[in-house]
Backbone as a chain_set.jsonl record, in Angstrom:
{"seq": "MSGSGGMKAPLWALAVAMTPMPAAAGTLICSFTEPFFSIAFDSATGKVVETSADVFDPGTGQPVPTVLAEHARLRVADPRRDPFSLVLENGGETILVLQLTGHGSDGMSDNLFPFQAMRGGRDGGCETYKYPAFDTYELLLDLGISP", "coords": {"N": [[-33.33, 30.267, -25.973], [-34.747, 32.113, -23.404], [-35.206, 35.242, -21.62], [-33.133, 36.413, -18.858], [-31.427, 34.322, -18.228], [-30.26, 33.167, -20.532], [-28.243, 34.95, -21.192], [-26.285, 34.723, -19.275], [-24.322, 32.666, -19.627], [-22.765, 33.526, -21.969], [-21.798, 35.973, -20.949], [-20.347, 35.1, -18.683], [-18.381, 33.611, -20.01], [-17.054, 35.614, -21.406], [-16.027, 37.126, -19.249], [-14.219, 35.242, -18.139], [-12.47, 35.074, -20.317], [-11.387, 37.566, -20.34], [-10.063, 37.767, -17.975], [-6.918, 38.396, -16.482], [-4.188, 36.258, -17.21], [-1.32, 34.488, -16.085], [1.69, 35.038, -17.91], [2.999, 32.751, -20.312], [6.123, 31.171, -19.868], [9.074, 31.883, -21.668], [11.86, 31.77, -23.854], [14.139, 34.224, -24.803], [16.207, 34.895, -27.51], [19.05, 36.441, -28.646], [21.028, 37.789, -31.281], [24.139, 39.144, -32.209], [26.614, 41.051, -34.033], [30.077, 41.853, -34.677], [31.612, 42.544, -32.053], [30.978, 39.008, -32.56], [28.365, 37.743, -30.763], [25.965, 36.228, -28.496], [22.892, 36.518, -26.679], [20.92, 34.958, -24.28], [17.83, 34.882, -22.687], [15.975, 33.57, -20.107], [12.77, 33.55, -19.315], [11.362, 32.369, -17.353], [13.122, 31.78, -15.201], [14.684, 34.031, -15.026], [17.333, 34.19, -15.717], [20.12, 35.31, -17.469], [22.266, 34.76, -20.119], [25.333, 35.171, -21.766], [26.992, 34.445, -24.73], [30.034, 34.397, -26.329], [32.317, 34.673, -29.062], [34.712, 35.532, -28.313], [35.215, 34.596, -25.792], [36.353, 31.76, -24.611], [37.196, 28.287, -23.94], [40.587, 27.54, -23.671], [41.632, 25.03, -23.889], [39.753, 23.363, -25.211], [38.671, 24.984, -27.161], [36.04, 25.625, -27.219], [33.205, 27.746, -26.793], [32.706, 29.656, -23.749], [30.058, 30.137, -21.807], [28.851, 33.124, -20.267], [27.301, 34.098, -17.315], [25.167, 36.753, -17.067], [23.099, 37.704, -15.516], [21.027, 36.557, -12.794], [18.529, 36.959, -12.036], [16.965, 38.562, -13.826], [14.548, 40.733, -15.417], [12.103, 41.245, -17.812], [10.586, 44.024, -19.14], [7.842, 46.348, -20.164], [8.863, 49.314, -21.354], [7.532, 51.856, -21.362], [4.473, 51.723, -20.904], [2.216, 53.337, -21.476], [2.853, 55.001, -23.61], [4.35, 53.469, -25.525], [3.767, 50.281, -26.089], [5.416, 48.453, -27.27], [8.135, 48.756, -26.791], [10.714, 47.441, -25.002], [12.538, 46.555, -22.026], [15.235, 44.796, -20.808], [16.296, 44.058, -17.724], [18.319, 44.02, -14.764], [18.025, 44.494, -11.598], [18.933, 47.729, -11.19], [20.39, 47.828, -13.553], [20.501, 48.021, -17.093], [20.272, 45.553, -19.42], [19.482, 44.799, -22.014], [17.916, 46.673, -24.586], [14.848, 46.637, -26.261], [12.868, 46.562, -29.247], [9.805, 45.724, -30.518], [9.4, 45.259, -33.619], [9.468, 43.727, -35.901], [11.529, 44.035, -37.65], [14.133, 43.3, -36.862], [17.62, 42.563, -37.002], [20.434, 40.397, -37.344], [22.632, 41.341, -38.455], [24.198, 39.852, -40.236], [22.915, 37.907, -41.725], [20.212, 36.999, -43.94], [18.037, 36.854, -42.39], [15.078, 37.872, -40.743], [14.138, 39.276, -37.777], [11.869, 39.237, -35.006], [12.319, 41.165, -32.958], [14.159, 44.191, -32.609], [17.302, 44.788, -31.182], [19.353, 46.353, -28.68], [22.462, 46.458, -27.261], [24.532, 48.048, -25.266], [26.377, 49.861, -27.526], [25.726, 48.274, -29.652], [23.945, 46.803, -32.294], [21.34, 44.291, -32.706], [19.428, 41.306, -33.368], [16.503, 39.718, -32.148], [14.745, 36.699, -31.192], [12.224, 34.27, -30.33], [11.541, 30.872, -29.331], [8.945, 30.264, -30.032], [8.321, 32.324, -31.772], [10.154, 32.597, -34.151], [12.983, 33.988, -36.0], [12.98, 34.58, -39.546], [14.084, 33.54, -42.819], [14.368, 35.91, -45.216], [15.031, 35.757, -47.842], [14.594, 33.078, -48.456], [11.867, 33.044, -48.05], [10.871, 34.531, -50.166], [11.784, 32.991, -52.361], [10.143, 30.77, -51.837], [7.69, 31.729, -52.621], [8.042, 31.868, -55.318], [9.674, 33.808, -56.304], [12.648, 35.085, -57.403], [15.077, 36.712, -55.993]], "CA": [[-33.431, 30.591, -24.628], [-35.359, 33.41, -23.209], [-34.957, 35.812, -20.262], [-31.731, 36.768, -18.547], [-30.574, 33.109, -18.074], [-29.554, 32.936, -21.724], [-27.1, 35.869, -21.234], [-25.341, 34.384, -18.218], [-23.202, 31.825, -20.169], [-21.864, 34.329, -22.765], [-21.122, 36.954, -20.137], [-19.35, 34.351, -17.937], [-17.258, 33.23, -20.917], [-16.367, 36.894, -21.725], [-15.327, 37.434, -18.039], [-13.162, 34.416, -18.019], [-11.556, 35.394, -21.355], [-10.753, 38.856, -20.036], [-9.243, 37.629, -16.72], [-5.484, 38.238, -16.769], [-3.549, 35.008, -16.906], [0.148, 34.584, -16.128], [2.232, 34.758, -19.253], [3.809, 31.547, -20.412], [7.52, 31.444, -19.844], [9.722, 31.635, -22.875], [13.272, 32.16, -24.001], [14.45, 35.204, -25.81], [17.562, 34.658, -27.962], [19.473, 37.587, -29.401], [22.302, 37.613, -31.956], [24.882, 40.406, -32.519], [27.859, 40.887, -34.725], [31.133, 42.835, -34.462], [32.048, 41.167, -32.114], [29.955, 38.02, -32.583], [27.994, 37.275, -29.491], [24.545, 36.038, -28.373], [22.374, 36.624, -25.315], [19.742, 34.221, -24.047], [17.11, 35.214, -21.517], [14.978, 32.6, -19.72], [11.795, 34.405, -18.578], [10.876, 31.538, -16.17], [14.11, 31.9, -14.209], [15.344, 35.374, -15.013], [18.739, 33.97, -16.062], [20.597, 35.838, -18.748], [23.58, 34.214, -20.424], [25.989, 35.694, -22.97], [28.017, 33.547, -25.311], [30.823, 35.198, -27.257], [33.426, 33.946, -29.745], [35.958, 35.974, -27.641], [35.393, 33.963, -24.436], [36.421, 30.326, -24.921], [38.104, 27.478, -23.195], [41.745, 27.435, -24.512], [41.907, 23.6, -24.106], [38.801, 22.78, -26.128], [38.258, 25.937, -28.157], [34.586, 25.785, -27.091], [32.768, 28.988, -26.098], [32.319, 29.502, -22.363], [28.912, 31.142, -21.545], [28.943, 34.031, -19.124], [26.022, 34.447, -16.687], [25.024, 38.2, -16.872], [22.122, 37.958, -14.41], [20.269, 35.358, -12.311], [17.095, 37.353, -11.679], [16.563, 39.707, -14.623], [13.165, 40.753, -15.815], [11.684, 41.966, -19.079], [9.312, 44.879, -18.879], [7.489, 47.308, -21.127], [9.574, 50.536, -20.855], [6.582, 52.926, -21.132], [3.152, 51.112, -21.395], [1.257, 54.349, -21.979], [3.31, 55.62, -24.829], [4.751, 52.53, -26.496], [3.806, 48.947, -25.564], [6.4, 47.598, -28.018], [9.498, 49.044, -26.362], [10.984, 46.726, -23.798], [13.832, 46.688, -21.394], [15.589, 43.637, -20.009], [17.064, 44.653, -16.706], [18.707, 43.302, -13.596], [18.162, 45.633, -10.631], [19.035, 49.01, -11.933], [21.178, 47.733, -14.779], [19.839, 47.66, -18.351], [21.069, 44.543, -20.154], [19.076, 45.004, -23.418], [16.791, 47.49, -24.983], [14.248, 45.908, -27.344], [11.748, 47.079, -29.929], [9.063, 44.699, -31.272], [9.152, 45.872, -34.854], [9.506, 42.789, -36.986], [12.615, 44.383, -38.534], [15.364, 43.013, -36.294], [18.647, 41.955, -37.873], [21.663, 40.055, -36.662], [23.75, 42.031, -39.151], [25.04, 38.95, -41.069], [22.172, 36.996, -42.507], [19.007, 37.477, -44.573], [16.926, 36.598, -41.393], [14.301, 38.97, -40.145], [13.839, 38.915, -36.42], [10.721, 39.968, -34.456], [12.829, 42.244, -32.157], [15.425, 44.842, -32.772], [17.924, 44.855, -29.841], [20.534, 47.187, -28.488], [23.269, 46.138, -26.042], [25.588, 49.063, -25.366], [26.216, 50.516, -28.798], [25.658, 47.254, -30.714], [22.544, 46.335, -32.7], [21.135, 42.916, -32.894], [18.118, 40.869, -33.618], [16.084, 38.733, -31.153], [13.623, 35.868, -31.461], [11.805, 33.285, -29.325], [11.258, 29.585, -29.995], [7.615, 30.285, -30.639], [8.238, 33.347, -32.867], [11.594, 32.642, -34.653], [13.393, 34.752, -37.184], [12.831, 33.759, -40.804], [14.973, 33.967, -43.887], [13.559, 36.583, -46.203], [15.375, 35.234, -49.197], [13.875, 31.759, -48.622], [10.418, 33.323, -48.166], [10.635, 34.941, -51.561], [11.904, 31.807, -53.13], [8.954, 29.934, -51.634], [6.641, 32.375, -53.436], [8.437, 31.787, -56.738], [10.324, 35.079, -56.653], [14.107, 34.947, -57.308], [15.64, 38.079, -55.794]], "C": [[-34.01, 31.962, -24.482], [-34.959, 33.945, -21.845], [-33.5, 36.042, -20.088], [-30.809, 35.538, -18.386], [-29.78, 32.849, -19.299], [-28.37, 33.819, -21.893], [-26.021, 35.531, -20.295], [-24.152, 33.685, -18.789], [-22.29, 32.723, -21.021], [-21.158, 35.452, -21.973], [-20.045, 36.272, -19.214], [-18.167, 33.997, -18.772], [-16.406, 34.537, -21.237], [-15.517, 37.271, -20.452], [-14.157, 36.549, -17.842], [-12.123, 34.735, -19.068], [-10.734, 36.726, -21.015], [-9.918, 38.835, -18.722], [-7.797, 37.499, -17.064], [-5.016, 36.867, -16.313], [-2.067, 35.235, -16.923], [0.689, 34.264, -17.493], [3.035, 33.482, -19.222], [5.277, 31.97, -20.446], [8.137, 31.068, -21.193], [11.173, 32.032, -22.84], [13.435, 33.143, -25.11], [15.932, 34.978, -26.19], [17.949, 35.735, -28.88], [20.86, 37.343, -30.011], [22.838, 38.943, -32.384], [26.13, 40.066, -33.298], [28.795, 42.088, -34.305], [31.218, 43.307, -33.07], [30.791, 40.267, -32.172], [29.597, 37.611, -31.121], [26.481, 37.011, -29.447], [24.183, 36.162, -26.881], [21.091, 35.797, -25.291], [19.125, 34.578, -22.673], [15.993, 34.218, -21.244], [13.981, 33.289, -18.862], [11.289, 33.602, -17.329], [11.857, 31.739, -14.957], [14.695, 33.276, -13.969], [16.833, 35.341, -15.33], [19.036, 34.492, -17.457], [22.004, 35.331, -18.938], [24.055, 34.76, -21.754], [27.039, 34.685, -23.431], [28.704, 34.361, -26.467], [31.952, 34.328, -27.799], [34.762, 34.429, -29.032], [36.222, 35.319, -26.295], [35.298, 32.499, -24.678], [37.424, 29.588, -24.009], [39.3, 27.164, -24.064], [42.01, 25.902, -24.831], [41.071, 22.999, -25.17], [38.459, 23.711, -27.32], [36.794, 26.23, -28.133], [34.305, 27.088, -26.374], [32.405, 28.696, -24.601], [31.224, 30.578, -22.078], [29.247, 31.915, -20.288], [27.524, 34.373, -18.608], [26.018, 35.99, -16.417], [24.105, 38.544, -15.68], [21.41, 36.677, -14.038], [18.763, 35.67, -12.117], [16.664, 38.529, -12.499], [15.054, 39.629, -14.934], [13.034, 41.611, -17.059], [10.504, 42.746, -18.782], [9.099, 45.857, -20.012], [8.033, 48.6, -20.563], [8.533, 51.631, -20.445], [5.234, 52.448, -21.707], [2.229, 52.09, -21.962], [1.604, 54.858, -23.385], [3.686, 54.612, -25.924], [4.861, 51.091, -25.941], [4.83, 48.014, -26.239], [7.822, 47.904, -27.721], [9.67, 48.331, -25.043], [12.321, 46.885, -23.299], [14.062, 45.419, -20.608], [16.61, 44.222, -19.03], [17.295, 43.672, -15.496], [18.959, 44.315, -12.534], [18.026, 46.914, -11.369], [19.762, 49.004, -13.235], [20.405, 47.272, -15.979], [20.767, 46.721, -19.079], [20.803, 44.704, -21.698], [17.95, 46.0, -23.466], [16.165, 46.868, -26.212], [13.076, 46.732, -27.93], [11.081, 45.954, -30.716], [8.621, 45.397, -32.518], [8.94, 44.898, -36.056], [10.626, 43.121, -38.038], [13.964, 44.177, -37.919], [16.316, 42.38, -37.265], [19.837, 41.542, -36.966], [22.866, 40.597, -37.357], [24.597, 41.136, -40.0], [24.264, 38.034, -41.888], [20.975, 37.722, -43.16], [17.784, 37.283, -43.562], [16.383, 37.919, -40.914], [13.83, 38.565, -38.857], [12.646, 39.757, -35.898], [11.168, 41.218, -33.682], [14.087, 42.825, -32.672], [16.007, 44.995, -31.333], [19.099, 45.788, -29.856], [21.19, 46.786, -27.183], [24.497, 47.085, -26.142], [25.345, 49.797, -26.687], [26.052, 49.445, -29.961], [24.181, 46.824, -30.946], [22.453, 44.851, -32.912], [19.698, 42.559, -33.212], [17.777, 39.706, -32.578], [14.825, 37.984, -31.605], [13.33, 35.04, -30.283], [11.629, 31.962, -30.092], [9.926, 29.622, -30.673], [7.524, 31.246, -31.805], [9.701, 33.52, -33.331], [11.779, 33.589, -35.788], [13.14, 33.93, -38.387], [13.678, 34.4, -41.87], [14.184, 34.617, -44.977], [13.839, 36.146, -47.61], [14.625, 33.895, -49.459], [12.366, 32.032, -48.791], [10.078, 33.748, -49.597], [10.729, 33.841, -52.585], [10.738, 30.864, -53.06], [7.802, 30.443, -52.442], [6.919, 32.424, -54.917], [9.149, 33.002, -57.2], [11.866, 34.749, -56.422], [14.697, 36.348, -57.194], [16.985, 38.298, -56.364]], "O": [[-33.801, 32.85, -25.309], [-34.437, 33.207, -21.009], [-32.711, 35.895, -21.021], [-29.585, 35.667, -18.402], [-28.669, 32.335, -19.172], [-27.505, 33.479, -22.699], [-24.898, 36.004, -20.474], [-23.027, 34.07, -18.469], [-21.081, 32.679, -20.799], [-20.035, 35.828, -22.309], [-18.968, 36.831, -19.008], [-17.035, 34.072, -18.293], [-15.179, 34.478, -21.311], [-14.374, 37.7, -20.612], [-13.121, 37.045, -17.397], [-10.937, 34.674, -18.744], [-9.572, 36.889, -21.389], [-9.178, 39.773, -18.425], [-7.425, 36.619, -17.84], [-5.364, 36.377, -15.239], [-1.577, 36.073, -17.68], [0.221, 33.343, -18.163], [3.678, 33.165, -18.221], [5.615, 33.017, -20.998], [7.767, 30.057, -21.789], [11.64, 32.589, -21.847], [12.943, 32.944, -26.22], [16.795, 34.881, -25.318], [17.238, 35.964, -29.858], [21.746, 36.778, -29.369], [22.091, 39.792, -32.871], [26.639, 38.946, -33.237], [28.391, 43.093, -33.72], [30.901, 44.478, -32.862], [29.686, 40.717, -31.871], [30.468, 37.184, -30.363], [25.764, 37.534, -30.3], [24.999, 35.953, -25.984], [20.261, 35.923, -26.191], [19.808, 34.574, -21.649], [15.127, 34.041, -22.101], [14.313, 33.609, -17.721], [10.833, 34.21, -16.361], [11.405, 31.852, -13.817], [15.131, 33.621, -12.87], [17.516, 36.36, -15.22], [18.36, 34.195, -18.442], [22.843, 35.447, -18.045], [23.309, 34.814, -22.731], [27.837, 34.161, -22.653], [28.072, 34.893, -27.379], [32.462, 33.418, -27.145], [35.798, 33.777, -29.163], [37.303, 35.459, -25.724], [34.197, 32.015, -24.942], [38.332, 30.171, -23.417], [39.112, 26.57, -25.126], [42.534, 25.561, -25.891], [41.566, 22.208, -25.973], [38.007, 23.24, -28.364], [36.319, 27.018, -28.951], [35.042, 27.496, -25.476], [31.877, 27.635, -24.269], [31.496, 31.778, -22.118], [29.863, 31.387, -19.361], [26.676, 34.863, -19.353], [26.812, 36.459, -15.602], [24.313, 39.521, -14.96], [21.213, 35.804, -14.884], [17.903, 34.792, -12.05], [16.045, 39.444, -11.955], [14.403, 38.603, -14.734], [13.78, 42.564, -17.283], [9.517, 42.245, -18.243], [10.035, 46.177, -20.745], [7.717, 48.965, -19.43], [8.624, 52.232, -19.374], [4.905, 52.739, -22.857], [1.48, 51.747, -22.878], [0.727, 55.102, -24.214], [3.397, 54.836, -27.099], [5.898, 50.715, -25.395], [5.05, 46.895, -25.775], [8.695, 47.333, -28.376], [8.919, 48.549, -24.093], [13.211, 47.31, -24.036], [13.205, 44.999, -19.832], [17.628, 44.792, -19.424], [16.578, 42.694, -15.284], [20.009, 44.957, -12.542], [17.062, 47.125, -12.105], [19.783, 50.001, -13.958], [19.72, 46.251, -15.922], [21.925, 47.055, -19.331], [21.718, 44.738, -22.52], [17.157, 46.147, -22.535], [16.895, 46.58, -27.16], [12.4, 47.479, -27.223], [11.747, 45.293, -31.513], [7.588, 46.066, -32.519], [8.316, 45.241, -37.06], [10.651, 42.568, -39.138], [14.917, 44.808, -38.376], [15.904, 41.74, -38.232], [20.184, 42.216, -35.996], [23.997, 40.364, -36.932], [25.644, 41.579, -40.471], [24.858, 37.37, -42.737], [20.77, 38.916, -42.941], [16.639, 37.547, -43.93], [17.091, 38.906, -40.714], [13.137, 37.551, -38.775], [12.464, 40.892, -36.339], [10.479, 42.236, -33.731], [14.987, 42.114, -33.118], [15.27, 45.297, -30.395], [19.753, 45.995, -30.878], [20.552, 46.776, -26.13], [25.364, 46.915, -27.0], [24.246, 50.292, -26.937], [26.246, 49.782, -31.129], [23.378, 46.553, -30.053], [23.447, 44.222, -33.277], [18.845, 43.441, -33.311], [18.621, 38.884, -32.22], [13.966, 38.533, -32.294], [14.078, 35.067, -29.306], [11.577, 31.939, -31.322], [9.767, 29.08, -31.767], [6.743, 31.026, -32.731], [10.379, 34.472, -32.944], [10.82, 33.954, -36.468], [13.084, 32.704, -38.301], [13.959, 35.598, -41.851], [13.384, 33.944, -45.628], [12.957, 36.171, -48.468], [14.107, 33.654, -50.55], [11.682, 31.355, -49.559], [9.059, 33.324, -50.143], [9.932, 33.736, -53.517], [10.366, 30.233, -54.05], [6.993, 29.646, -52.915], [6.124, 32.961, -55.688], [9.234, 33.23, -58.407], [12.26, 34.217, -55.385], [14.8, 37.073, -58.183], [17.532, 39.395, -56.251]]}, "num_chains": 1, "name": "protein.A"}
């Protein structure tokens, strides 16, 4: 192709690729120890649910989830300085502080989580369904290394 007509298609494709698209909704799942509890955040609804071994139905012994927020949002804490530091908040209340480091831990397994999390003074690890934690021990075994 010759002339400027040949450039229109690539420029159009570039413009479409650079157009901001809404992020796909996902679920963030965080695990903590001492005491054992987990937090799930649904980014489509903003609902945050905590499940703890300490809160259970005495009749069945099953955990009873506690809704922490109905309209929480996850945001980058300081986009200019650190795009990998996130805050899950509901109004003015901070529910979780997150770091996307790839070094998160639930404190009890060999799993490596994409996010390090902090809730109060407790450390945890967070994952999503699309980007789950993985077992570092199993990874080494898969490569023929016996740690």
